[in-house]
Amino acid sequence: MSDTLIAPSILAADFANLQRDIEMVNNSEADWFHIDIMDGVFVPNISFGMPVLQAIAKHAKKTIDVHLMIVDPDRYITTFAKLGANILTVHYEACTHLHRTLQAIKAEGMKAGVALNPHTPVYLLEDIIQDVDLVCLMSVNPGFGGQSFIENTYAKVIALRKLISGKGASTLIEIDGGVTHKNAKQLKEAGANVLVAGSYVFGAQDPIETIAGLKKMTQ
Ligand code: DX5
Ligand code: ZN
């Protein structure tokens, strides 16, 4: 399998020095920007919205991976495309008509992702996996950075990898929440393609070195 992609989560950046932190990611070995949008309804927290994403997109030189933790995401698909999202991920638990939502995301020229909460089993994606570009497995309950990794995630990665291969799909597996040097290698070995890391990267003394370390241990 190819190298694991590393996606620093901007939720853990210093918002008073956002441009500096974006340039840090631009100059690092990171592959994507992971952007968490929370509405205070789907999750018990509000992060930031469109104006902040617009400011990020102005400086970001890498793929923009937007993770929507919001109810009724269909309302904003066109808006996020215009703001520069390259990948738009919606929650399985927030979409009554997931197939339609994914087609709408693709129609706007973005890659379509589906996120699963820790309690949502991967087999629920059996009949849609071929239409999904990326599955984001939540390895914490969404809403906050800095939480600890839920160990059951390894089993979910293995089950999802099996489901993807069984259907001949090319879906990427992304892990979001509590990623550190302690679980990165094992996640890669279980079949993960993309690791999101927020507090582990931005809380480090040397974020560039920390990103390089994650990259190296998941080669
Ligand atoms: C959680 C967010 C994550 C979060 C990860 O709701 O979706 O992307 O920023 O942060 P860490 O890596 O600190 O768990
Ligand atoms: Zn996220």
Short mmCIF file of C-alpha atoms and ligand atoms in Angstrom, two decimals:
data_model
loop_
_atom_site.label_atom_id
_atom_site.label_comp_id
_atom_site.label_asym_id
_atom_site.label_seq_id
_atom_site.Cartn_x
_atom_site.Cartn_y
_atom_site.Cartn_z
CA MET A 1 0.00 0.00 0.00
CA SER A 2 1.15 3.56 -0.64
CA ASP A 3 2.28 6.03 2.00
CA THR A 4 -0.22 7.16 4.57
CA LEU A 5 -1.48 10.71 4.13
CA ILE A 6 -1.27 13.05 7.12
CA ALA A 7 -3.98 15.67 7.61
CA PRO A 8 -3.38 18.19 10.42
CA SER A 9 -6.67 19.34 11.93
CA ILE A 10 -6.87 23.13 11.96
CA LEU A 11 -9.26 22.98 14.93
CA ALA A 12 -6.15 22.69 17.10
CA ALA A 13 -4.33 25.62 15.45
CA ASP A 14 -3.82 29.00 17.09
CA PHE A 15 -6.65 31.06 15.56
CA ALA A 16 -4.87 34.27 16.49
CA ASN A 17 -1.98 33.09 14.31
CA LEU A 18 -3.90 31.21 11.67
CA GLN A 19 -1.81 32.30 8.70
CA ARG A 20 1.39 31.25 10.49
CA ASP A 21 -0.08 27.82 11.26
CA ILE A 22 -1.31 27.37 7.69
CA GLU A 23 2.14 28.23 6.34
CA MET A 24 3.60 25.69 8.76
CA VAL A 25 1.38 23.00 7.22
CA ASN A 26 2.26 24.24 3.69
CA ASN A 27 5.96 23.89 4.52
CA SER A 28 5.63 20.50 6.22
CA GLU A 29 5.34 16.96 4.88
CA ALA A 30 1.59 17.03 5.62
CA ASP A 31 -0.66 16.10 2.73
CA TRP A 32 -4.04 17.68 3.53
CA PHE A 33 -5.67 20.38 5.63
CA HIS A 34 -8.45 18.87 7.76
CA ILE A 35 -11.15 21.44 8.52
CA ASP A 36 -13.80 20.72 11.18
CA ILE A 37 -17.11 22.52 10.82
CA MET A 38 -19.46 22.10 13.82
CA ASP A 39 -22.94 23.53 14.23
CA GLY A 40 -23.70 23.07 17.93
CA VAL A 41 -26.63 20.80 16.97
CA PHE A 42 -25.16 17.63 15.48
CA VAL A 43 -22.31 17.93 17.99
CA PRO A 44 -22.23 19.76 21.33
CA ASN A 45 -19.74 22.37 20.13
CA ILE A 46 -19.45 25.18 17.57
CA SER A 47 -16.12 25.54 15.77
CA PHE A 48 -15.99 28.04 12.92
CA GLY A 49 -17.77 28.62 9.64
CA MET A 50 -17.51 30.04 6.16
CA PRO A 51 -15.46 33.24 6.69
CA VAL A 52 -12.74 31.31 8.50
CA LEU A 53 -12.67 28.60 5.83
CA GLN A 54 -12.40 31.31 3.20
CA ALA A 55 -9.39 32.77 5.02
CA ILE A 56 -7.77 29.34 5.31
CA ALA A 57 -8.34 28.55 1.62
CA LYS A 58 -6.63 31.79 0.63
CA HIS A 59 -3.31 30.55 2.07
CA ALA A 60 -3.61 26.74 1.94
CA LYS A 61 -1.52 25.12 -0.79
CA LYS A 62 -2.67 21.54 -0.16
CA THR A 63 -5.89 19.57 -0.47
CA ILE A 64 -8.69 20.97 1.70
CA ASP A 65 -10.57 18.18 3.45
CA VAL A 66 -13.75 19.55 5.05
CA HIS A 67 -15.46 17.48 7.77
CA LEU A 68 -19.03 18.66 8.32
CA MET A 69 -20.40 17.87 11.77
CA ILE A 70 -23.71 19.53 11.00
CA VAL A 71 -27.33 18.54 10.50
CA ASP A 72 -28.83 18.84 7.02
CA PRO A 73 -25.50 19.30 5.19
CA ASP A 74 -27.24 19.40 1.78
CA ARG A 75 -28.02 23.06 2.38
CA TYR A 76 -24.35 24.03 2.15
CA ILE A 77 -22.81 21.75 -0.50
CA THR A 78 -22.59 24.48 -3.16
CA THR A 79 -21.25 26.97 -0.62
CA PHE A 80 -18.42 24.68 0.44
CA ALA A 81 -17.50 23.98 -3.18
CA LYS A 82 -17.25 27.71 -3.83
CA LEU A 83 -15.13 28.18 -0.71
CA GLY A 84 -12.53 25.79 -2.10
CA ALA A 85 -13.25 22.45 -0.41
CA ASN A 86 -11.69 19.56 -2.37
CA ILE A 87 -13.19 16.81 -0.23
CA LEU A 88 -16.52 17.21 1.55
CA THR A 89 -17.38 14.70 4.26
CA VAL A 90 -20.86 14.41 5.76
CA HIS A 91 -21.94 12.27 8.69
CA TYR A 92 -23.85 9.05 8.02
CA GLU A 93 -25.93 9.86 11.10
CA ALA A 94 -26.94 13.27 9.68
CA CYS A 95 -28.08 12.12 6.22
CA THR A 96 -31.46 10.57 5.52
CA HIS A 97 -30.76 10.40 1.78
CA LEU A 98 -27.05 9.72 1.79
CA HIS A 99 -26.89 8.54 -1.82
CA ARG A 100 -28.44 11.78 -3.04
CA THR A 101 -26.13 13.85 -0.84
CA LEU A 102 -23.01 12.10 -2.17
CA GLN A 103 -24.11 12.64 -5.78
CA ALA A 104 -24.71 16.33 -5.04
CA ILE A 105 -21.20 16.67 -3.59
CA LYS A 106 -19.66 15.04 -6.68
CA ALA A 107 -21.77 17.17 -9.00
CA GLU A 108 -20.01 20.19 -7.46
CA GLY A 109 -16.63 18.73 -8.42
CA MET A 110 -15.60 17.59 -4.92
CA LYS A 111 -14.69 14.16 -3.59
CA ALA A 112 -17.44 12.75 -1.38
CA GLY A 113 -16.76 11.45 2.12
CA VAL A 114 -18.90 9.80 4.79
CA ALA A 115 -17.99 9.94 8.49
CA LEU A 116 -19.11 7.28 10.97
CA ASN A 117 -19.48 7.96 14.68
CA PRO A 118 -17.78 5.44 16.99
CA HIS A 119 -21.05 3.55 17.55
CA THR A 120 -21.98 3.27 13.86
CA PRO A 121 -20.96 -0.08 12.33
CA VAL A 122 -19.12 -0.11 9.00
CA TYR A 123 -21.45 -2.72 7.47
CA LEU A 124 -24.08 0.04 7.10
CA LEU A 125 -22.01 1.27 4.14
CA GLU A 126 -22.32 -2.04 2.26
CA ASP A 127 -24.76 -0.72 -0.35
CA ILE A 128 -23.12 2.67 -0.86
CA ILE A 129 -19.37 2.06 -0.59
CA GLN A 130 -18.79 2.16 -4.36
CA ASP A 131 -20.09 5.76 -4.38
CA VAL A 132 -17.92 6.90 -1.49
CA ASP A 133 -14.46 8.39 -2.14
CA LEU A 134 -13.50 8.47 1.55
CA VAL A 135 -14.81 7.01 4.79
CA CYS A 136 -13.85 8.93 7.90
CA LEU A 137 -13.90 6.63 10.92
CA MET A 138 -14.33 8.72 14.06
CA SER A 139 -11.95 7.39 16.68
CA VAL A 140 -13.39 9.80 19.27
CA ASN A 141 -16.91 11.16 19.70
CA PRO A 142 -17.02 14.16 17.36
CA GLY A 143 -17.17 17.65 18.79
CA PHE A 144 -13.82 18.29 20.44
CA GLY A 145 -10.11 17.96 19.82
CA GLY A 146 -7.73 16.43 22.34
CA GLN A 147 -9.78 13.37 23.32
CA SER A 148 -8.38 9.89 23.71
CA PHE A 149 -8.41 7.33 20.94
CA ILE A 150 -11.08 4.61 21.07
CA GLU A 151 -9.33 1.24 20.70
CA ASN A 152 -12.24 -0.44 18.89
CA THR A 153 -11.27 1.67 15.86
CA TYR A 154 -8.65 -0.90 14.79
CA ALA A 155 -11.37 -3.54 14.36
CA LYS A 156 -13.46 -1.07 12.37
CA VAL A 157 -10.56 -0.28 10.03
CA ILE A 158 -10.03 -3.99 9.37
CA ALA A 159 -13.75 -4.58 8.73
CA LEU A 160 -13.97 -1.55 6.45
CA ARG A 161 -10.86 -2.55 4.49
CA LYS A 162 -12.48 -5.96 3.93
CA LEU A 163 -15.75 -4.36 2.81
CA ILE A 164 -13.93 -2.04 0.37
CA SER A 165 -11.83 -4.83 -1.17
CA GLY A 166 -14.82 -7.17 -1.34
CA LYS A 167 -16.76 -4.63 -3.38
CA GLY A 168 -13.74 -3.71 -5.54
CA ALA A 169 -14.06 -0.08 -4.44
CA SER A 170 -11.18 2.41 -4.19
CA THR A 171 -12.48 4.28 -1.13
CA LEU A 172 -9.88 5.82 1.18
CA ILE A 173 -10.06 5.16 4.93
CA GLU A 174 -9.43 8.19 7.13
CA ILE A 175 -9.06 8.09 10.92
CA ASP A 176 -10.09 11.12 12.93
CA GLY A 177 -9.49 11.67 16.64
CA GLY A 178 -6.76 10.95 19.14
CA VAL A 179 -4.14 10.05 16.54
CA THR A 180 -0.56 10.07 17.92
CA HIS A 181 2.73 8.21 17.49
CA LYS A 182 1.20 5.52 19.74
CA ASN A 183 -1.43 4.37 17.22
CA ALA A 184 -0.35 5.68 13.79
CA LYS A 185 1.63 2.62 12.69
CA GLN A 186 -0.99 0.14 13.85
CA LEU A 187 -3.71 2.13 12.06
CA LYS A 188 -1.71 2.04 8.85
CA GLU A 189 -1.17 -1.70 9.23
CA ALA A 190 -4.90 -2.23 9.80
CA GLY A 191 -5.56 -0.50 6.45
CA ALA A 192 -5.92 3.24 7.07
CA ASN A 193 -4.92 5.65 4.27
CA VAL A 194 -5.30 9.07 5.93
CA LEU A 195 -4.56 10.07 9.53
CA VAL A 196 -6.03 13.28 10.92
CA ALA A 197 -4.05 14.75 13.82
CA GLY A 198 -4.97 17.91 15.68
CA SER A 199 -3.64 18.38 19.20
CA TYR A 200 -0.77 15.94 18.64
CA VAL A 201 0.58 18.19 15.84
CA PHE A 202 -0.31 21.69 17.04
CA GLY A 203 0.44 20.93 20.70
CA ALA A 204 3.95 19.75 19.84
CA GLN A 205 7.10 21.78 20.45
CA ASP A 206 8.01 21.28 16.81
CA PRO A 207 4.93 20.60 14.65
CA ILE A 208 6.98 20.21 11.42
CA GLU A 209 9.11 17.54 13.06
CA THR A 210 6.00 15.87 14.53
CA ILE A 211 4.37 15.66 11.10
CA ALA A 212 7.59 14.26 9.63
CA GLY A 213 7.65 11.67 12.44
CA LEU A 214 4.08 10.55 11.70
CA LYS A 215 4.91 10.35 8.00
CA LYS A 216 8.03 8.28 8.65
CA MET A 217 6.38 5.76 10.95
CA THR A 218 3.56 5.14 8.46
CA GLN A 219 5.63 4.71 5.30
C1 DX5 B 1 -13.31 15.97 16.33
C2 DX5 B 1 -12.74 16.46 15.04
C3 DX5 B 1 -11.31 16.09 14.84
C4 DX5 B 1 -10.38 16.75 15.82
C5 DX5 B 1 -9.18 15.88 16.01
O1 DX5 B 1 -14.66 16.23 16.36
O2 DX5 B 1 -13.46 15.90 13.95
O3 DX5 B 1 -10.88 16.35 13.51
O4 DX5 B 1 -9.98 18.03 15.40
O5 DX5 B 1 -8.42 16.38 17.04
P1 DX5 B 1 -7.39 15.49 17.87
O6 DX5 B 1 -6.37 14.98 16.91
O7 DX5 B 1 -6.85 16.46 18.86
O8 DX5 B 1 -8.18 14.37 18.50
ZN ZN B 2 -12.58 16.03 11.89
#
